[in-house]
Coordinates of C-alpha atoms and ligand atoms in Angstrom, one line a residue:
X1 CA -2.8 9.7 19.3
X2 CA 0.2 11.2 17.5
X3 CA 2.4 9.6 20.2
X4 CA 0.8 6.5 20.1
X5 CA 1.4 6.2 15.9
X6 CA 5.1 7.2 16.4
X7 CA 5.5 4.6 19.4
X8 CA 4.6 2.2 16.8
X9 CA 6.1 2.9 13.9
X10 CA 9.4 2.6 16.6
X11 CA 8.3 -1.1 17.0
X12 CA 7.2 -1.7 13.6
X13 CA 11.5 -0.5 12.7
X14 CA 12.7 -2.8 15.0
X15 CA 11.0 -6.0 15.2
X16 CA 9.5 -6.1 12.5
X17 CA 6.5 -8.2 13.6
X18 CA 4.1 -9.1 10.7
X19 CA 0.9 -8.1 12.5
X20 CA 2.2 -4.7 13.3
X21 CA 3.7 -4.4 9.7
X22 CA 0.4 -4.8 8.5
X23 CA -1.0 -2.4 10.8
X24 CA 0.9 0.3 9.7
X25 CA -0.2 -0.5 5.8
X26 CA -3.7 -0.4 6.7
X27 CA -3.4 2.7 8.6
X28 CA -1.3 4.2 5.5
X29 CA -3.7 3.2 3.0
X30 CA -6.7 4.8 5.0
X31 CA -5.1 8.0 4.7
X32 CA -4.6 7.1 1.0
X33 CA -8.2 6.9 0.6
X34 CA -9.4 9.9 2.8
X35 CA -7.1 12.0 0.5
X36 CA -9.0 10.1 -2.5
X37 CA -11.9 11.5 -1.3
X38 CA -10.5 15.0 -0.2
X39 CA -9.7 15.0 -4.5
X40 CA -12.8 14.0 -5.2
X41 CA -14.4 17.2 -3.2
X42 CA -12.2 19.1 -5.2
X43 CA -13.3 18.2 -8.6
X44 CA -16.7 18.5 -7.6
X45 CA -16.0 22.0 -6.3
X46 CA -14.6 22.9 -9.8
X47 CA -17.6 21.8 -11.8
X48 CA -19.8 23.7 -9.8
X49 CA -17.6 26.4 -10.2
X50 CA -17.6 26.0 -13.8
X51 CA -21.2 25.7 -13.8
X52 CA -21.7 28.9 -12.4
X53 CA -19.4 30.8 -14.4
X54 CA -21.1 29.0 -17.5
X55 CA -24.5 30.4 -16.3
X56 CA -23.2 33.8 -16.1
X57 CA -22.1 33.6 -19.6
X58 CA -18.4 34.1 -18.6
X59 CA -16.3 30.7 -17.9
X60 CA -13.2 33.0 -17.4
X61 CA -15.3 33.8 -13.9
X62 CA -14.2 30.1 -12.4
X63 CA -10.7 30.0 -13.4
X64 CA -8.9 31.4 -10.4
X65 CA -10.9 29.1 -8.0
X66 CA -9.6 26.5 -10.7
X67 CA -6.3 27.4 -10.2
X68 CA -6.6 27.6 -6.6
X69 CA -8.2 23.7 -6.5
X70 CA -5.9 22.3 -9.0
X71 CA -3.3 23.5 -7.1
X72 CA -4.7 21.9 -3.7
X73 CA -5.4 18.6 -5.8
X74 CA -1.6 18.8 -6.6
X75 CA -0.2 18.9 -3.8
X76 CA -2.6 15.5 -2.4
X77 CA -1.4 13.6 -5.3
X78 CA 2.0 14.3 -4.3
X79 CA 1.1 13.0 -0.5
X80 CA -0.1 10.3 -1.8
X81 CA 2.5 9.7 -4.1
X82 CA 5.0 9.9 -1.1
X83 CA 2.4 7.7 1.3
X84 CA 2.5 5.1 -1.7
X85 CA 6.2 5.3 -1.4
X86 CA 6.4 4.6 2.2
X87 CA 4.5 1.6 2.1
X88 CA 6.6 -0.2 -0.8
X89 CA 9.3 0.7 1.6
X90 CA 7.6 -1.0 4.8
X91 CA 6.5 -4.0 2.3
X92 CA 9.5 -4.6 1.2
X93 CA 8.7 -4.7 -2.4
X94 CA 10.0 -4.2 -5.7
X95 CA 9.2 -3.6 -9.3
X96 CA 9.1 -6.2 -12.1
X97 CA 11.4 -4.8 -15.2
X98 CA 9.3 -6.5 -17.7
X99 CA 6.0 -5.7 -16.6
X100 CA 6.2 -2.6 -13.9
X101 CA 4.0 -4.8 -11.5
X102 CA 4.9 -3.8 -8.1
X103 CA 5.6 -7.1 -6.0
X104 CA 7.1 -8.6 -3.0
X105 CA 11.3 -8.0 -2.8
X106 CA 11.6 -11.7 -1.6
X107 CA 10.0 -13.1 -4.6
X108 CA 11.9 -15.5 -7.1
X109 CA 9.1 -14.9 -10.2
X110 CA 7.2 -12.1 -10.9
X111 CA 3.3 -12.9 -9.8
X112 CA 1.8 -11.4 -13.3
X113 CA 4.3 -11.9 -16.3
X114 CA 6.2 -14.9 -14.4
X115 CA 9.6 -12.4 -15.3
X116 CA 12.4 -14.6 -13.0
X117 CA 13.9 -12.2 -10.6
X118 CA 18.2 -13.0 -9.6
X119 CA 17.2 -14.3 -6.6
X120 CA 19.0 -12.6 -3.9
X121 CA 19.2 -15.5 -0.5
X122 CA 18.1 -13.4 2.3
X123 CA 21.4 -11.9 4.4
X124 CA 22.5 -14.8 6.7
X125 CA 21.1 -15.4 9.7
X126 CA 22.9 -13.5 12.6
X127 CA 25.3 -16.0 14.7
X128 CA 24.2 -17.3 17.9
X129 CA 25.3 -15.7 21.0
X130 CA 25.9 -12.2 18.1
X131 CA 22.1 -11.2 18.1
X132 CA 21.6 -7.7 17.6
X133 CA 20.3 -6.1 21.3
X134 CA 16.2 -5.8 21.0
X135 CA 15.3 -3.0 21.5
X136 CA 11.7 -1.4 22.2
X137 CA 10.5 -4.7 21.9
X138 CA 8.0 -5.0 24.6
X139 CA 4.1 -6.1 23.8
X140 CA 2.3 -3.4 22.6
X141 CA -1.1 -3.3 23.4
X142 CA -3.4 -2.3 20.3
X143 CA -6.6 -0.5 20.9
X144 CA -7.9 0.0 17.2
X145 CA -10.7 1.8 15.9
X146 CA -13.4 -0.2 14.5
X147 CA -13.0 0.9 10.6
X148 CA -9.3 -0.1 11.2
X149 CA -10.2 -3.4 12.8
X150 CA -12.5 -4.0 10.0
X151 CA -10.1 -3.1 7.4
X152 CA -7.1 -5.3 9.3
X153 CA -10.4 -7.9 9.1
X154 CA -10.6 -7.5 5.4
X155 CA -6.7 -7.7 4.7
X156 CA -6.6 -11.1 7.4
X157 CA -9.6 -12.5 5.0
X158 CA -7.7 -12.0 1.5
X159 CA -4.5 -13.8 2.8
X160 CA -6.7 -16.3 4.4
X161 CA -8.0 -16.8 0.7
X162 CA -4.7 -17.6 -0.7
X163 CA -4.7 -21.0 -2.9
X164 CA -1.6 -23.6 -2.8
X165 CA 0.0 -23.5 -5.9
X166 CA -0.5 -26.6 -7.8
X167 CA 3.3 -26.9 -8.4
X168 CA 5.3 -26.4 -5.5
X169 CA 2.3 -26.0 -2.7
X170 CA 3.2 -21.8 -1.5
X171 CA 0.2 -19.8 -1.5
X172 CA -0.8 -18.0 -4.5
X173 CA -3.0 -15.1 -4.0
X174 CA -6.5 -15.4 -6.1
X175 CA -6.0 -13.7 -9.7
X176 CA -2.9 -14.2 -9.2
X177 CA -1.2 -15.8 -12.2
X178 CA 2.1 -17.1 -11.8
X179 CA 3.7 -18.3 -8.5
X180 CA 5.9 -16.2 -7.2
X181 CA 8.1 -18.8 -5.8
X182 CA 8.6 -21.6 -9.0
X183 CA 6.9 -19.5 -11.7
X184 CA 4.3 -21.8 -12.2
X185 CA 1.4 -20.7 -14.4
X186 CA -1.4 -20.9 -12.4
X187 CA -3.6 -21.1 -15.4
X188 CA -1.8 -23.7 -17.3
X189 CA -4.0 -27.2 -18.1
X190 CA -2.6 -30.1 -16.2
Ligands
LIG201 ZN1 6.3 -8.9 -14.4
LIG202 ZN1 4.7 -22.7 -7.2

Protein backbone atom coordinates (compact mmCIF):
# COMPACT_ATOMS: atom_id res chain seq x y z
CA UNK A 1 0.00 0.00 0.00
CA UNK A 2 3.01 2.22 0.75
CA UNK A 3 3.89 1.97 -2.97
CA UNK A 4 0.65 2.58 -4.11
CA UNK A 5 0.42 6.16 -1.84
CA UNK A 6 3.88 7.15 -3.11
CA UNK A 7 2.76 6.25 -6.90
CA UNK A 8 0.25 8.76 -6.20
CA UNK A 9 1.45 11.40 -4.55
CA UNK A 10 4.06 11.22 -7.98
CA UNK A 11 0.85 11.94 -10.01
CA UNK A 12 -0.79 14.22 -7.76
CA UNK A 13 3.04 16.53 -8.26
CA UNK A 14 2.72 16.35 -11.79
CA UNK A 15 -0.62 16.72 -13.05
CA UNK A 16 -2.13 18.11 -10.71
CA UNK A 17 -5.63 16.59 -11.39
CA UNK A 18 -8.29 17.98 -8.97
CA UNK A 19 -9.81 14.59 -8.11
CA UNK A 20 -6.51 13.17 -7.12
CA UNK A 21 -5.59 16.52 -5.27
CA UNK A 22 -8.49 15.90 -3.28
CA UNK A 23 -7.69 12.44 -2.65
CA UNK A 24 -4.60 13.02 -1.12
CA UNK A 25 -6.35 15.79 1.36
CA UNK A 26 -8.83 13.38 2.45
CA UNK A 27 -6.28 10.77 2.97
CA UNK A 28 -4.12 13.43 4.98
CA UNK A 29 -6.82 14.55 7.10
CA UNK A 30 -7.76 10.84 8.08
CA UNK A 31 -4.55 10.52 9.56
CA UNK A 32 -5.20 13.88 11.19
CA UNK A 33 -8.02 12.55 12.87
CA UNK A 34 -6.66 8.91 13.86
CA UNK A 35 -3.87 10.95 15.58
CA UNK A 36 -6.87 13.04 17.21
CA UNK A 37 -7.95 10.09 18.65
CA UNK A 38 -4.43 8.45 19.47
CA UNK A 39 -4.34 12.07 21.90
CA UNK A 40 -7.42 11.49 23.09
CA UNK A 41 -6.27 7.82 24.46
CA UNK A 42 -3.60 9.63 25.99
CA UNK A 43 -5.39 11.97 28.15
CA UNK A 44 -7.54 9.39 29.17
CA UNK A 45 -4.60 7.27 30.20
CA UNK A 46 -3.40 10.18 32.38
CA UNK A 47 -6.58 10.65 34.31
CA UNK A 48 -6.70 7.24 35.23
CA UNK A 49 -3.36 7.50 36.13
CA UNK A 50 -3.99 10.39 38.25
CA UNK A 51 -6.88 8.71 39.64
CA UNK A 52 -4.97 5.97 40.90
CA UNK A 53 -2.25 7.83 42.34
CA UNK A 54 -5.02 10.09 44.03
CA UNK A 55 -6.53 6.89 45.57
CA UNK A 56 -3.21 5.94 47.02
CA UNK A 57 -2.98 9.15 48.69
CA UNK A 58 0.20 10.04 46.64
CA UNK A 59 -0.37 12.07 43.17
CA UNK A 60 3.43 12.24 42.87
CA UNK A 61 2.80 8.30 42.04
CA UNK A 62 1.35 9.28 38.33
CA UNK A 63 3.79 11.86 37.35
CA UNK A 64 6.44 9.84 35.40
CA UNK A 65 3.72 8.03 33.30
CA UNK A 66 2.60 11.88 32.91
CA UNK A 67 5.64 12.77 31.67
CA UNK A 68 6.00 9.76 29.58
CA UNK A 69 2.29 10.54 27.86
CA UNK A 70 2.71 14.21 27.58
CA UNK A 71 5.69 13.63 25.91
CA UNK A 72 4.00 11.05 23.35
CA UNK A 73 1.09 13.66 23.00
CA UNK A 74 3.92 16.09 21.96
CA UNK A 75 5.27 14.63 19.54
CA UNK A 76 1.51 13.85 17.62
CA UNK A 77 0.74 17.39 17.84
CA UNK A 78 3.86 18.16 16.07
CA UNK A 79 2.72 15.38 13.21
CA UNK A 80 -0.03 16.87 12.95
CA UNK A 81 1.26 20.20 12.92
CA UNK A 82 3.49 19.15 9.96
CA UNK A 83 0.44 16.99 8.18
CA UNK A 84 -1.59 20.39 8.52
CA UNK A 85 1.35 21.92 6.82
CA UNK A 86 1.48 19.61 3.94
CA UNK A 87 -1.95 20.01 3.01
CA UNK A 88 -1.93 23.99 2.87
CA UNK A 89 0.95 23.25 0.60
CA UNK A 90 -1.01 20.70 -1.71
CA UNK A 91 -4.16 23.28 -1.49
CA UNK A 92 -2.47 25.90 -2.41
CA UNK A 93 -3.52 28.25 0.21
CA UNK A 94 -2.66 31.13 2.01
CA UNK A 95 -3.27 33.21 5.13
CA UNK A 96 -5.43 36.36 5.44
CA UNK A 97 -3.08 39.27 7.28
CA UNK A 98 -6.10 40.80 8.81
CA UNK A 99 -7.87 37.96 9.97
CA UNK A 100 -5.39 34.71 10.07
CA UNK A 101 -8.14 32.74 8.16
CA UNK A 102 -6.37 30.18 6.13
CA UNK A 103 -7.86 30.42 2.42
CA UNK A 104 -7.37 29.53 -1.08
CA UNK A 105 -3.91 31.29 -2.70
CA UNK A 106 -5.87 32.05 -5.93
CA UNK A 107 -8.40 34.13 -4.15
CA UNK A 108 -8.92 37.97 -4.85
CA UNK A 109 -10.94 38.64 -1.15
CA UNK A 110 -10.53 37.01 1.90
CA UNK A 111 -13.80 34.60 2.42
CA UNK A 112 -14.38 35.83 6.24
CA UNK A 113 -13.15 39.51 6.75
CA UNK A 114 -13.53 40.37 2.83
CA UNK A 115 -9.49 41.63 3.47
CA UNK A 116 -8.55 42.29 -0.66
CA UNK A 117 -5.64 40.20 -1.36
CA UNK A 118 -2.88 41.98 -4.43
CA UNK A 119 -4.05 39.79 -6.73
CA UNK A 120 -1.36 37.92 -8.28
CA UNK A 121 -2.69 36.75 -12.33
CA UNK A 122 -1.75 33.19 -12.41
CA UNK A 123 1.90 32.57 -14.33
CA UNK A 124 1.05 32.70 -18.06
CA UNK A 125 -0.04 30.05 -19.78
CA UNK A 126 2.87 27.88 -21.29
CA UNK A 127 3.31 28.59 -25.32
CA UNK A 128 1.99 26.28 -27.68
CA UNK A 129 4.21 23.80 -29.20
CA UNK A 130 6.61 24.76 -25.45
CA UNK A 131 4.43 22.41 -23.11
CA UNK A 132 6.40 20.98 -20.46
CA UNK A 133 6.92 16.87 -21.30
CA UNK A 134 4.07 14.89 -19.08
CA UNK A 135 5.27 12.93 -17.25
CA UNK A 136 3.78 9.88 -15.09
CA UNK A 137 0.60 10.89 -16.45
CA UNK A 138 -1.08 7.74 -17.21
CA UNK A 139 -4.77 6.87 -15.65
CA UNK A 140 -4.44 5.69 -12.46
CA UNK A 141 -6.85 3.36 -11.35
CA UNK A 142 -8.26 4.05 -7.68
CA UNK A 143 -9.34 1.30 -5.56
CA UNK A 144 -10.41 3.15 -2.31
CA UNK A 145 -11.44 1.94 0.94
CA UNK A 146 -14.95 2.46 1.84
CA UNK A 147 -14.39 5.13 4.89
CA UNK A 148 -12.21 7.04 2.20
CA UNK A 149 -14.90 6.76 -0.42
CA UNK A 150 -17.33 8.02 2.01
CA UNK A 151 -15.24 10.73 3.21
CA UNK A 152 -14.27 11.82 -0.77
CA UNK A 153 -18.41 11.37 -0.76
CA UNK A 154 -18.76 13.87 2.00
CA UNK A 155 -16.08 16.45 0.63
CA UNK A 156 -17.95 15.96 -3.28
CA UNK A 157 -21.36 16.83 -1.27
CA UNK A 158 -20.05 20.14 0.52
CA UNK A 159 -18.77 21.58 -2.91
CA UNK A 160 -21.80 20.36 -4.45
CA UNK A 161 -23.60 22.66 -1.82
CA UNK A 162 -21.82 25.72 -2.88
CA UNK A 163 -24.28 28.81 -3.52
CA UNK A 164 -23.67 31.44 -6.57
CA UNK A 165 -22.88 34.55 -5.21
CA UNK A 166 -25.49 37.04 -5.58
CA UNK A 167 -22.98 39.54 -7.16
CA UNK A 168 -20.79 38.18 -9.54
CA UNK A 169 -22.44 34.33 -9.83
CA UNK A 170 -18.80 32.14 -8.46
CA UNK A 171 -19.68 29.72 -5.88
CA UNK A 172 -19.64 30.69 -2.36
CA UNK A 173 -19.27 28.03 0.01
CA UNK A 174 -22.34 27.97 2.82
CA UNK A 175 -21.25 30.18 6.04
CA UNK A 176 -19.20 31.62 3.93
CA UNK A 177 -19.40 35.41 4.16
CA UNK A 178 -17.70 37.32 1.67
CA UNK A 179 -16.97 36.12 -1.97
CA UNK A 180 -13.79 35.39 -2.51
CA UNK A 181 -13.73 36.56 -6.02
CA UNK A 182 -15.57 40.35 -5.83
CA UNK A 183 -15.76 40.63 -2.00
CA UNK A 184 -19.29 40.71 -1.98
CA UNK A 185 -20.96 40.42 1.41
CA UNK A 186 -22.88 37.61 1.28
CA UNK A 187 -25.05 38.81 4.07
CA UNK A 188 -25.67 42.25 2.88
CA UNK A 189 -29.63 43.29 2.29
CA UNK A 190 -30.36 43.86 -1.40
ZN1 LIG B 1 -9.49 37.84 6.56
ZN1 LIG C 1 -18.92 37.53 -5.97
Amino acid sequence: MAGFFSKLKDGVAKTADKAQLTLEVTKLSSQINGIKKDIDALYTQIGEQVYQAYAQGDLSLAEAEIVRHGQAIGQHQDTITELEAKIRELRNEKTCPDCSTVVAADIRFCSSCGHKFDFTPPPAAVEPGAEAPVEGSQEQVLILEPELEAELASEEERIRADEPCASCGEPVAPGVRYCTHCGHDQQAVE
